Each structure stands twice: as C-alpha cells, then as structure tokens.
C-alpha cells in the first residue's frame, strides 16, 4: 500500500529529509547539554531513527530499514557534523528547522501508520504506531539527555496531537477504502499545519481538572 502512494525513490528521499531535520534537533540539544562529539552523533542518530526502529521491531520488519540502508544511518551523522561545526548558524535558522521538523512529523505519522497496517496490524494499533514513529525519536532523545520528554510536558506546544490527527485521518481513510495519494497528502498537510499553528499560538494540552498541585512550571533545559 505504501508503494502505491509514493514511488520507492520519492519515499526514500522524503524519509531522508525527515531523518535529517529530526537529527538536527537532536544534535542541537546535545550541544546545549555540552555533549562531546560522540554524544552529539548519538543524540542525532537516536532522534532521527528511534521512532522508525521501534515501529519496525514491533511489526517484525527486520532488520529495520536503518540497518539495511546506509543512507538512513549516514544522514544523521551529516546533520551532527553540520551542527558540530556550525551550531551558532544553525541556531539562527531555528525557525526553518522547526518548520521542517513539523513537516517530518506529518510525513512520519502517515508513513508509519500505513506501514504498520501493511504488516497486518488493526486500525487502532496502526494509528498508535504511526504516532510512535513520529514522536518516538524525540522521546528517546530527551530521556538520554536527562530531560522530561517534551511529549508529556504541559508547558510545551502541542506535538503529539498533530501526529495523532494525521494518523487518525489515515486509518479513517483506510476504513472507508479511501486511502490515496490525495488523502495521504491531506493527512500530512493537516498534521504539519496543526503543528505550525501550535507553535505560532502556543497551543497546549489541558492539565488535570481541578488539579491540586502547586507546581507552576517544569525546570527549564540546561543551556
């Protein structure tokens, strides 16, 4: 089904673009945490490939693509090298990085959902793995960097919700036998736009109703 939506060449290049921008975000966090060159490379690889690795292991697509396609492994290293030498310049283009990251989020939640369904998972499980594909690398990045994952922080703009919406659109389209390049593209664009709007207007998920906690904010990241 995935091959019917995108040609193998287009799919490969879209994956590499998503991997690259996710790797940039991981490498930048490593620089902020004062990691050495090895730590920068590790965080770039984990952020870029973690979600896809988790998905492939769950559905039994082994060995995972990250270990069978050299481009998947090398691309995060290129991003890490770029950040290592040019991180001040990369930091100044953070808005552009965020835009590409949002695009990668939209793309990966869709391709992850479709691939999971291709391997025989039900609609709900496929949507869940689509979400995991999109956000899993970021969760692993934050854990390794000793941060509360951004995914569960109330003081961060919505990230998982746009991916959930994108995955949901895909499973609804599958259910009604309406999955096509158009509906898949619509899901990607919807997740992408929702993420951009969340960053622009600082949309955040609500906290517990009538919560009694006195906490007002979580610790900021170490510069």
PDB file of C-alpha atoms in Angstrom:
ATOM      1  CA  UNK A   1       0.000   0.000   0.000  1.00  0.00           C
ATOM      2  CA  UNK A   2       2.836   2.388   0.859  1.00  0.00           C
ATOM      3  CA  UNK A   3       4.411   1.737  -2.539  1.00  0.00           C
ATOM      4  CA  UNK A   4       1.119   2.642  -4.192  1.00  0.00           C
ATOM      5  CA  UNK A   5       1.139   6.094  -2.573  1.00  0.00           C
ATOM      6  CA  UNK A   6       4.748   7.047  -3.282  1.00  0.00           C
ATOM      7  CA  UNK A   7       7.323   5.659  -5.668  1.00  0.00           C
ATOM      8  CA  UNK A   8      10.274   3.996  -3.885  1.00  0.00           C
ATOM      9  CA  UNK A   9      12.555   6.850  -4.929  1.00  0.00           C
ATOM     10  CA  UNK A  10      10.209   9.567  -3.659  1.00  0.00           C
ATOM     11  CA  UNK A  11       9.575   7.658  -0.424  1.00  0.00           C
ATOM     12  CA  UNK A  12      13.322   7.264   0.140  1.00  0.00           C
ATOM     13  CA  UNK A  13      14.066  10.958  -0.306  1.00  0.00           C
ATOM     14  CA  UNK A  14      11.145  12.025   1.856  1.00  0.00           C
ATOM     15  CA  UNK A  15      12.419   9.718   4.592  1.00  0.00           C
ATOM     16  CA  UNK A  16      15.919  11.171   4.340  1.00  0.00           C
ATOM     17  CA  UNK A  17      14.616  14.746   4.630  1.00  0.00           C
ATOM     18  CA  UNK A  18      12.600  13.834   7.722  1.00  0.00           C
ATOM     19  CA  UNK A  19      15.548  11.968   9.227  1.00  0.00           C
ATOM     20  CA  UNK A  20      17.843  14.936   8.596  1.00  0.00           C
ATOM     21  CA  UNK A  21      15.678  17.541  10.321  1.00  0.00           C
ATOM     22  CA  UNK A  22      14.972  15.257  13.281  1.00  0.00           C
ATOM     23  CA  UNK A  23      18.708  14.643  13.590  1.00  0.00           C
ATOM     24  CA  UNK A  24      19.345  18.408  13.605  1.00  0.00           C
ATOM     25  CA  UNK A  25      17.034  18.814  16.616  1.00  0.00           C
ATOM     26  CA  UNK A  26      18.816  16.013  18.467  1.00  0.00           C
ATOM     27  CA  UNK A  27      22.264  17.394  17.724  1.00  0.00           C
ATOM     28  CA  UNK A  28      21.251  20.904  18.822  1.00  0.00           C
ATOM     29  CA  UNK A  29      20.026  19.583  22.166  1.00  0.00           C
ATOM     30  CA  UNK A  30      23.339  17.738  22.584  1.00  0.00           C
ATOM     31  CA  UNK A  31      25.230  20.999  22.008  1.00  0.00           C
ATOM     32  CA  UNK A  32      23.039  22.792  24.566  1.00  0.00           C
ATOM     33  CA  UNK A  33      23.810  19.984  27.023  1.00  0.00           C
ATOM     34  CA  UNK A  34      27.540  20.405  26.350  1.00  0.00           C
ATOM     35  CA  UNK A  35      27.912  16.852  24.980  1.00  0.00           C
ATOM     36  CA  UNK A  36      31.103  15.852  23.178  1.00  0.00           C
ATOM     37  CA  UNK A  37      31.226  14.916  19.506  1.00  0.00           C
ATOM     38  CA  UNK A  38      30.250  11.308  20.218  1.00  0.00           C
ATOM     39  CA  UNK A  39      27.261  12.430  22.282  1.00  0.00           C
ATOM     40  CA  UNK A  40      26.161  14.790  19.504  1.00  0.00           C
ATOM     41  CA  UNK A  41      26.284  11.946  16.978  1.00  0.00           C
ATOM     42  CA  UNK A  42      24.422   9.550  19.286  1.00  0.00           C
ATOM     43  CA  UNK A  43      21.635  12.026  20.011  1.00  0.00           C
ATOM     44  CA  UNK A  44      21.302  12.838  16.307  1.00  0.00           C
ATOM     45  CA  UNK A  45      21.016   9.129  15.403  1.00  0.00           C
ATOM     46  CA  UNK A  46      18.565   8.326  18.185  1.00  0.00           C
ATOM     47  CA  UNK A  47      16.301  11.274  17.423  1.00  0.00           C
ATOM     48  CA  UNK A  48      16.244  10.587  13.706  1.00  0.00           C
ATOM     49  CA  UNK A  49      15.856   6.806  13.749  1.00  0.00           C
ATOM     50  CA  UNK A  50      14.357   5.904  17.125  1.00  0.00           C
ATOM     51  CA  UNK A  51      10.693   6.074  16.128  1.00  0.00           C
ATOM     52  CA  UNK A  52      11.185   4.069  12.942  1.00  0.00           C
ATOM     53  CA  UNK A  53      13.274   1.438  14.727  1.00  0.00           C
ATOM     54  CA  UNK A  54      10.592   0.995  17.381  1.00  0.00           C
ATOM     55  CA  UNK A  55       7.894   0.617  14.733  1.00  0.00           C
ATOM     56  CA  UNK A  56       9.866  -1.874  12.638  1.00  0.00           C
ATOM     57  CA  UNK A  57      10.693  -4.036  15.652  1.00  0.00           C
ATOM     58  CA  UNK A  58       7.048  -4.099  16.749  1.00  0.00           C
ATOM     59  CA  UNK A  59       5.721  -5.101  13.332  1.00  0.00           C
ATOM     60  CA  UNK A  60       8.546  -7.545  12.617  1.00  0.00           C
ATOM     61  CA  UNK A  61      10.098  -5.622   9.729  1.00  0.00           C
ATOM     62  CA  UNK A  62      13.582  -6.880  10.497  1.00  0.00           C
ATOM     63  CA  UNK A  63      16.286  -5.973  10.001  1.00  0.00           C
ATOM     64  CA  UNK A  64      14.957  -2.399  10.282  1.00  0.00           C
ATOM     65  CA  UNK A  65      15.499  -0.012   7.397  1.00  0.00           C
ATOM     66  CA  UNK A  66      18.036   1.929   9.462  1.00  0.00           C
ATOM     67  CA  UNK A  67      20.345  -1.105   9.283  1.00  0.00           C
ATOM     68  CA  UNK A  68      19.760  -2.064   5.663  1.00  0.00           C
ATOM     69  CA  UNK A  69      20.000   1.372   4.018  1.00  0.00           C
ATOM     70  CA  UNK A  70      23.310   3.150   4.536  1.00  0.00           C
ATOM     71  CA  UNK A  71      21.701   6.487   3.741  1.00  0.00           C
ATOM     72  CA  UNK A  72      19.432   6.213   6.786  1.00  0.00           C
ATOM     73  CA  UNK A  73      22.434   5.735   9.055  1.00  0.00           C
ATOM     74  CA  UNK A  74      24.736   8.298   7.440  1.00  0.00           C
ATOM     75  CA  UNK A  75      22.227  11.154   7.158  1.00  0.00           C
ATOM     76  CA  UNK A  76      22.064  11.788  10.945  1.00  0.00           C
ATOM     77  CA  UNK A  77      25.877  11.806  11.028  1.00  0.00           C
ATOM     78  CA  UNK A  78      25.904  14.505   8.353  1.00  0.00           C
ATOM     79  CA  UNK A  79      23.430  16.533  10.424  1.00  0.00           C
ATOM     80  CA  UNK A  80      25.574  16.005  13.539  1.00  0.00           C
ATOM     81  CA  UNK A  81      28.700  17.195  11.715  1.00  0.00           C
ATOM     82  CA  UNK A  82      26.861  20.271  10.459  1.00  0.00           C
ATOM     83  CA  UNK A  83      25.727  21.161  13.968  1.00  0.00           C
ATOM     84  CA  UNK A  84      29.142  20.386  15.471  1.00  0.00           C
ATOM     85  CA  UNK A  85      30.893  22.926  13.261  1.00  0.00           C
ATOM     86  CA  UNK A  86      28.108  25.421  12.558  1.00  0.00           C
ATOM     87  CA  UNK A  87      25.750  25.265  15.537  1.00  0.00           C
ATOM     88  CA  UNK A  88      25.573  29.069  16.030  1.00  0.00           C
ATOM     89  CA  UNK A  89      24.430  29.460  12.422  1.00  0.00           C
ATOM     90  CA  UNK A  90      22.026  26.527  12.729  1.00  0.00           C
ATOM     91  CA  UNK A  91      20.556  28.021  15.911  1.00  0.00           C
ATOM     92  CA  UNK A  92      19.838  31.220  13.981  1.00  0.00           C
ATOM     93  CA  UNK A  93      17.822  29.205  11.467  1.00  0.00           C
ATOM     94  CA  UNK A  94      15.778  27.535  14.233  1.00  0.00           C
ATOM     95  CA  UNK A  95      12.513  28.751  12.721  1.00  0.00           C
ATOM     96  CA  UNK A  96      13.336  26.968   9.475  1.00  0.00           C
ATOM     97  CA  UNK A  97      14.383  23.855  11.394  1.00  0.00           C
ATOM     98  CA  UNK A  98      11.064  23.901  13.276  1.00  0.00           C
ATOM     99  CA  UNK A  99       9.160  24.141  10.010  1.00  0.00           C
ATOM    100  CA  UNK A 100      10.999  21.157   8.536  1.00  0.00           C
ATOM    101  CA  UNK A 101      10.565  19.280  11.800  1.00  0.00           C
ATOM    102  CA  UNK A 102       6.817  19.850  11.570  1.00  0.00           C
ATOM    103  CA  UNK A 103       6.893  18.546   8.005  1.00  0.00           C
ATOM    104  CA  UNK A 104       8.795  15.451   9.150  1.00  0.00           C
ATOM    105  CA  UNK A 105       6.239  14.910  11.905  1.00  0.00           C
ATOM    106  CA  UNK A 106       3.410  14.982   9.380  1.00  0.00           C
ATOM    107  CA  UNK A 107       5.196  12.683   6.962  1.00  0.00           C
ATOM    108  CA  UNK A 108       6.298  10.085   9.505  1.00  0.00           C
ATOM    109  CA  UNK A 109       2.931   9.793  11.248  1.00  0.00           C
ATOM    110  CA  UNK A 110       1.388   8.942   7.866  1.00  0.00           C
ATOM    111  CA  UNK A 111       4.050   6.558   6.548  1.00  0.00           C
ATOM    112  CA  UNK A 112       4.329   4.887   9.951  1.00  0.00           C
ATOM    113  CA  UNK A 113       0.585   4.258  10.103  1.00  0.00           C
ATOM    114  CA  UNK A 114       0.420   2.872   6.579  1.00  0.00           C
ATOM    115  CA  UNK A 115       3.445   0.618   7.067  1.00  0.00           C
ATOM    116  CA  UNK A 116       2.014  -0.777  10.312  1.00  0.00           C
ATOM    117  CA  UNK A 117      -1.275  -1.542   8.541  1.00  0.00           C
ATOM    118  CA  UNK A 118       0.621  -3.163   5.658  1.00  0.00           C
ATOM    119  CA  UNK A 119       2.143  -5.572   8.183  1.00  0.00           C
ATOM    120  CA  UNK A 120      -1.246  -6.716   9.414  1.00  0.00           C
ATOM    121  CA  UNK A 121      -1.999  -4.511  12.417  1.00  0.00           C
ATOM    122  CA  UNK A 122      -5.514  -3.267  13.086  1.00  0.00           C
ATOM    123  CA  UNK A 123      -6.540   0.326  12.546  1.00  0.00           C
ATOM    124  CA  UNK A 124      -6.118   1.469  16.154  1.00  0.00           C
ATOM    125  CA  UNK A 125      -2.744  -0.219  16.557  1.00  0.00           C
ATOM    126  CA  UNK A 126      -1.603   1.183  13.211  1.00  0.00           C
ATOM    127  CA  UNK A 127      -2.510   4.712  14.287  1.00  0.00           C
ATOM    128  CA  UNK A 128      -0.661   4.217  17.572  1.00  0.00           C
ATOM    129  CA  UNK A 129       2.463   3.060  15.753  1.00  0.00           C
ATOM    130  CA  UNK A 130       2.161   5.959  13.335  1.00  0.00           C
ATOM    131  CA  UNK A 131       2.256   8.276  16.321  1.00  0.00           C
ATOM    132  CA  UNK A 132       5.197   6.370  17.797  1.00  0.00           C
ATOM    133  CA  UNK A 133       7.082   6.658  14.503  1.00  0.00           C
ATOM    134  CA  UNK A 134       6.651  10.425  14.515  1.00  0.00           C
ATOM    135  CA  UNK A 135       7.464  11.164  18.163  1.00  0.00           C
ATOM    136  CA  UNK A 136       9.441   8.165  19.421  1.00  0.00           C
ATOM    137  CA  UNK A 137      12.842   9.535  18.484  1.00  0.00           C
ATOM    138  CA  UNK A 138      12.183  12.772  20.341  1.00  0.00           C
ATOM    139  CA  UNK A 139      11.180  10.879  23.491  1.00  0.00           C
ATOM    140  CA  UNK A 140      14.390   8.819  23.398  1.00  0.00           C
ATOM    141  CA  UNK A 141      16.401  11.991  22.756  1.00  0.00           C
ATOM    142  CA  UNK A 142      15.010  13.694  25.856  1.00  0.00           C
ATOM    143  CA  UNK A 143      15.485  10.622  28.053  1.00  0.00           C
ATOM    144  CA  UNK A 144      19.143  10.246  27.025  1.00  0.00           C
ATOM    145  CA  UNK A 145      19.671  13.974  27.602  1.00  0.00           C
ATOM    146  CA  UNK A 146      18.138  13.614  31.088  1.00  0.00           C
ATOM    147  CA  UNK A 147      15.148  15.793  30.240  1.00  0.00           C
ATOM    148  CA  UNK A 148      11.458  15.332  30.932  1.00  0.00           C
ATOM    149  CA  UNK A 149      10.267  14.322  27.441  1.00  0.00           C
ATOM    150  CA  UNK A 150       8.704  17.265  25.633  1.00  0.00           C
ATOM    151  CA  UNK A 151       5.898  14.914  24.632  1.00  0.00           C
ATOM    152  CA  UNK A 152       4.498  14.941  28.185  1.00  0.00           C
ATOM    153  CA  UNK A 153       5.363  18.482  29.251  1.00  0.00           C
ATOM    154  CA  UNK A 154       2.337  20.741  29.665  1.00  0.00           C
ATOM    155  CA  UNK A 155       4.482  23.834  29.088  1.00  0.00           C
ATOM    156  CA  UNK A 156       5.383  22.840  25.520  1.00  0.00           C
ATOM    157  CA  UNK A 157       3.383  23.479  22.374  1.00  0.00           C
ATOM    158  CA  UNK A 158       1.287  20.608  21.063  1.00  0.00           C
ATOM    159  CA  UNK A 159       3.430  17.989  19.328  1.00  0.00           C
ATOM    160  CA  UNK A 160       1.794  14.586  19.680  1.00  0.00           C
ATOM    161  CA  UNK A 161      -1.729  15.841  18.950  1.00  0.00           C
ATOM    162  CA  UNK A 162      -0.985  16.899  15.340  1.00  0.00           C
ATOM    163  CA  UNK A 163       0.617  13.496  14.727  1.00  0.00           C
ATOM    164  CA  UNK A 164      -2.407  11.770  16.269  1.00  0.00           C
ATOM    165  CA  UNK A 165      -4.701  13.722  13.966  1.00  0.00           C
ATOM    166  CA  UNK A 166      -2.632  12.763  10.930  1.00  0.00           C
ATOM    167  CA  UNK A 167      -2.626   9.078  11.883  1.00  0.00           C
ATOM    168  CA  UNK A 168      -6.368   9.173  12.561  1.00  0.00           C
ATOM    169  CA  UNK A 169      -7.104  10.623   9.130  1.00  0.00           C
ATOM    170  CA  UNK A 170      -5.172   7.725   7.581  1.00  0.00           C
ATOM    171  CA  UNK A 171      -6.984   4.973   9.472  1.00  0.00           C
ATOM    172  CA  UNK A 172     -10.351   6.573   8.728  1.00  0.00           C
ATOM    173  CA  UNK A 173      -9.408   6.666   5.041  1.00  0.00           C
ATOM    174  CA  UNK A 174      -8.352   3.010   5.191  1.00  0.00           C
ATOM    175  CA  UNK A 175     -11.609   2.080   6.910  1.00  0.00           C
ATOM    176  CA  UNK A 176     -13.663   3.688   4.155  1.00  0.00           C
ATOM    177  CA  UNK A 177     -11.362   2.365   1.421  1.00  0.00           C
ATOM    178  CA  UNK A 178     -10.443   5.931   0.522  1.00  0.00           C
ATOM    179  CA  UNK A 179      -6.684   5.831   1.042  1.00  0.00           C
ATOM    180  CA  UNK A 180      -4.954   7.529  -1.864  1.00  0.00           C
ATOM    181  CA  UNK A 181      -2.135   9.923  -2.579  1.00  0.00           C
ATOM    182  CA  UNK A 182      -4.644  12.747  -2.079  1.00  0.00           C
ATOM    183  CA  UNK A 183      -5.952  11.634   1.331  1.00  0.00           C
ATOM    184  CA  UNK A 184      -2.426  10.781   2.475  1.00  0.00           C
ATOM    185  CA  UNK A 185      -1.203  14.187   1.387  1.00  0.00           C
ATOM    186  CA  UNK A 186      -4.133  15.773   3.200  1.00  0.00           C
ATOM    187  CA  UNK A 187      -3.160  13.935   6.391  1.00  0.00           C
ATOM    188  CA  UNK A 188       0.459  15.088   6.090  1.00  0.00           C
ATOM    189  CA  UNK A 189      -0.579  18.694   5.477  1.00  0.00           C
ATOM    190  CA  UNK A 190      -3.112  18.651   8.317  1.00  0.00           C
ATOM    191  CA  UNK A 191      -0.560  17.405  10.856  1.00  0.00           C
ATOM    192  CA  UNK A 192       2.009  19.883   9.501  1.00  0.00           C
ATOM    193  CA  UNK A 193      -0.335  22.889   9.696  1.00  0.00           C
ATOM    194  CA  UNK A 194      -1.620  21.950  13.154  1.00  0.00           C
ATOM    195  CA  UNK A 195       1.946  21.777  14.442  1.00  0.00           C
ATOM    196  CA  UNK A 196       2.796  25.145  12.904  1.00  0.00           C
ATOM    197  CA  UNK A 197      -0.333  26.712  14.415  1.00  0.00           C
ATOM    198  CA  UNK A 198       0.503  25.193  17.799  1.00  0.00           C
ATOM    199  CA  UNK A 199       3.959  26.790  17.662  1.00  0.00           C
ATOM    200  CA  UNK A 200       2.582  30.094  16.434  1.00  0.00           C
ATOM    201  CA  UNK A 201      -0.206  30.434  19.001  1.00  0.00           C
ATOM    202  CA  UNK A 202       1.354  28.289  21.770  1.00  0.00           C
ATOM    203  CA  UNK A 203      -1.475  25.786  21.912  1.00  0.00           C
ATOM    204  CA  UNK A 204      -1.059  23.384  24.818  1.00  0.00           C
ATOM    205  CA  UNK A 205      -2.957  20.410  26.148  1.00  0.00           C
ATOM    206  CA  UNK A 206      -5.090  20.961  29.277  1.00  0.00           C
ATOM    207  CA  UNK A 207      -3.907  19.680  32.628  1.00  0.00           C
ATOM    208  CA  UNK A 208      -5.929  17.687  35.162  1.00  0.00           C
ATOM    209  CA  UNK A 209      -9.328  19.133  36.052  1.00  0.00           C
ATOM    210  CA  UNK A 210      -9.307  20.842  39.456  1.00  0.00           C
ATOM    211  CA  UNK A 211      -5.704  19.777  39.998  1.00  0.00           C
ATOM    212  CA  UNK A 212      -4.276  20.494  43.452  1.00  0.00           C
ATOM    213  CA  UNK A 213      -0.588  20.544  42.547  1.00  0.00           C
ATOM    214  CA  UNK A 214       1.206  23.762  43.400  1.00  0.00           C
ATOM    215  CA  UNK A 215       3.717  23.291  40.551  1.00  0.00           C
ATOM    216  CA  UNK A 216       3.556  26.122  38.046  1.00  0.00           C
ATOM    217  CA  UNK A 217       6.247  25.076  35.607  1.00  0.00           C
ATOM    218  CA  UNK A 218       8.808  22.399  34.850  1.00  0.00           C
ATOM    219  CA  UNK A 219      12.550  23.051  35.034  1.00  0.00           C
ATOM    220  CA  UNK A 220      13.998  24.729  32.007  1.00  0.00           C
ATOM    221  CA  UNK A 221      16.563  22.928  29.848  1.00  0.00           C
ATOM    222  CA  UNK A 222      20.166  23.425  30.850  1.00  0.00           C
ATOM    223  CA  UNK A 223      21.795  25.917  28.434  1.00  0.00           C
TER     224      UNK A 223
END
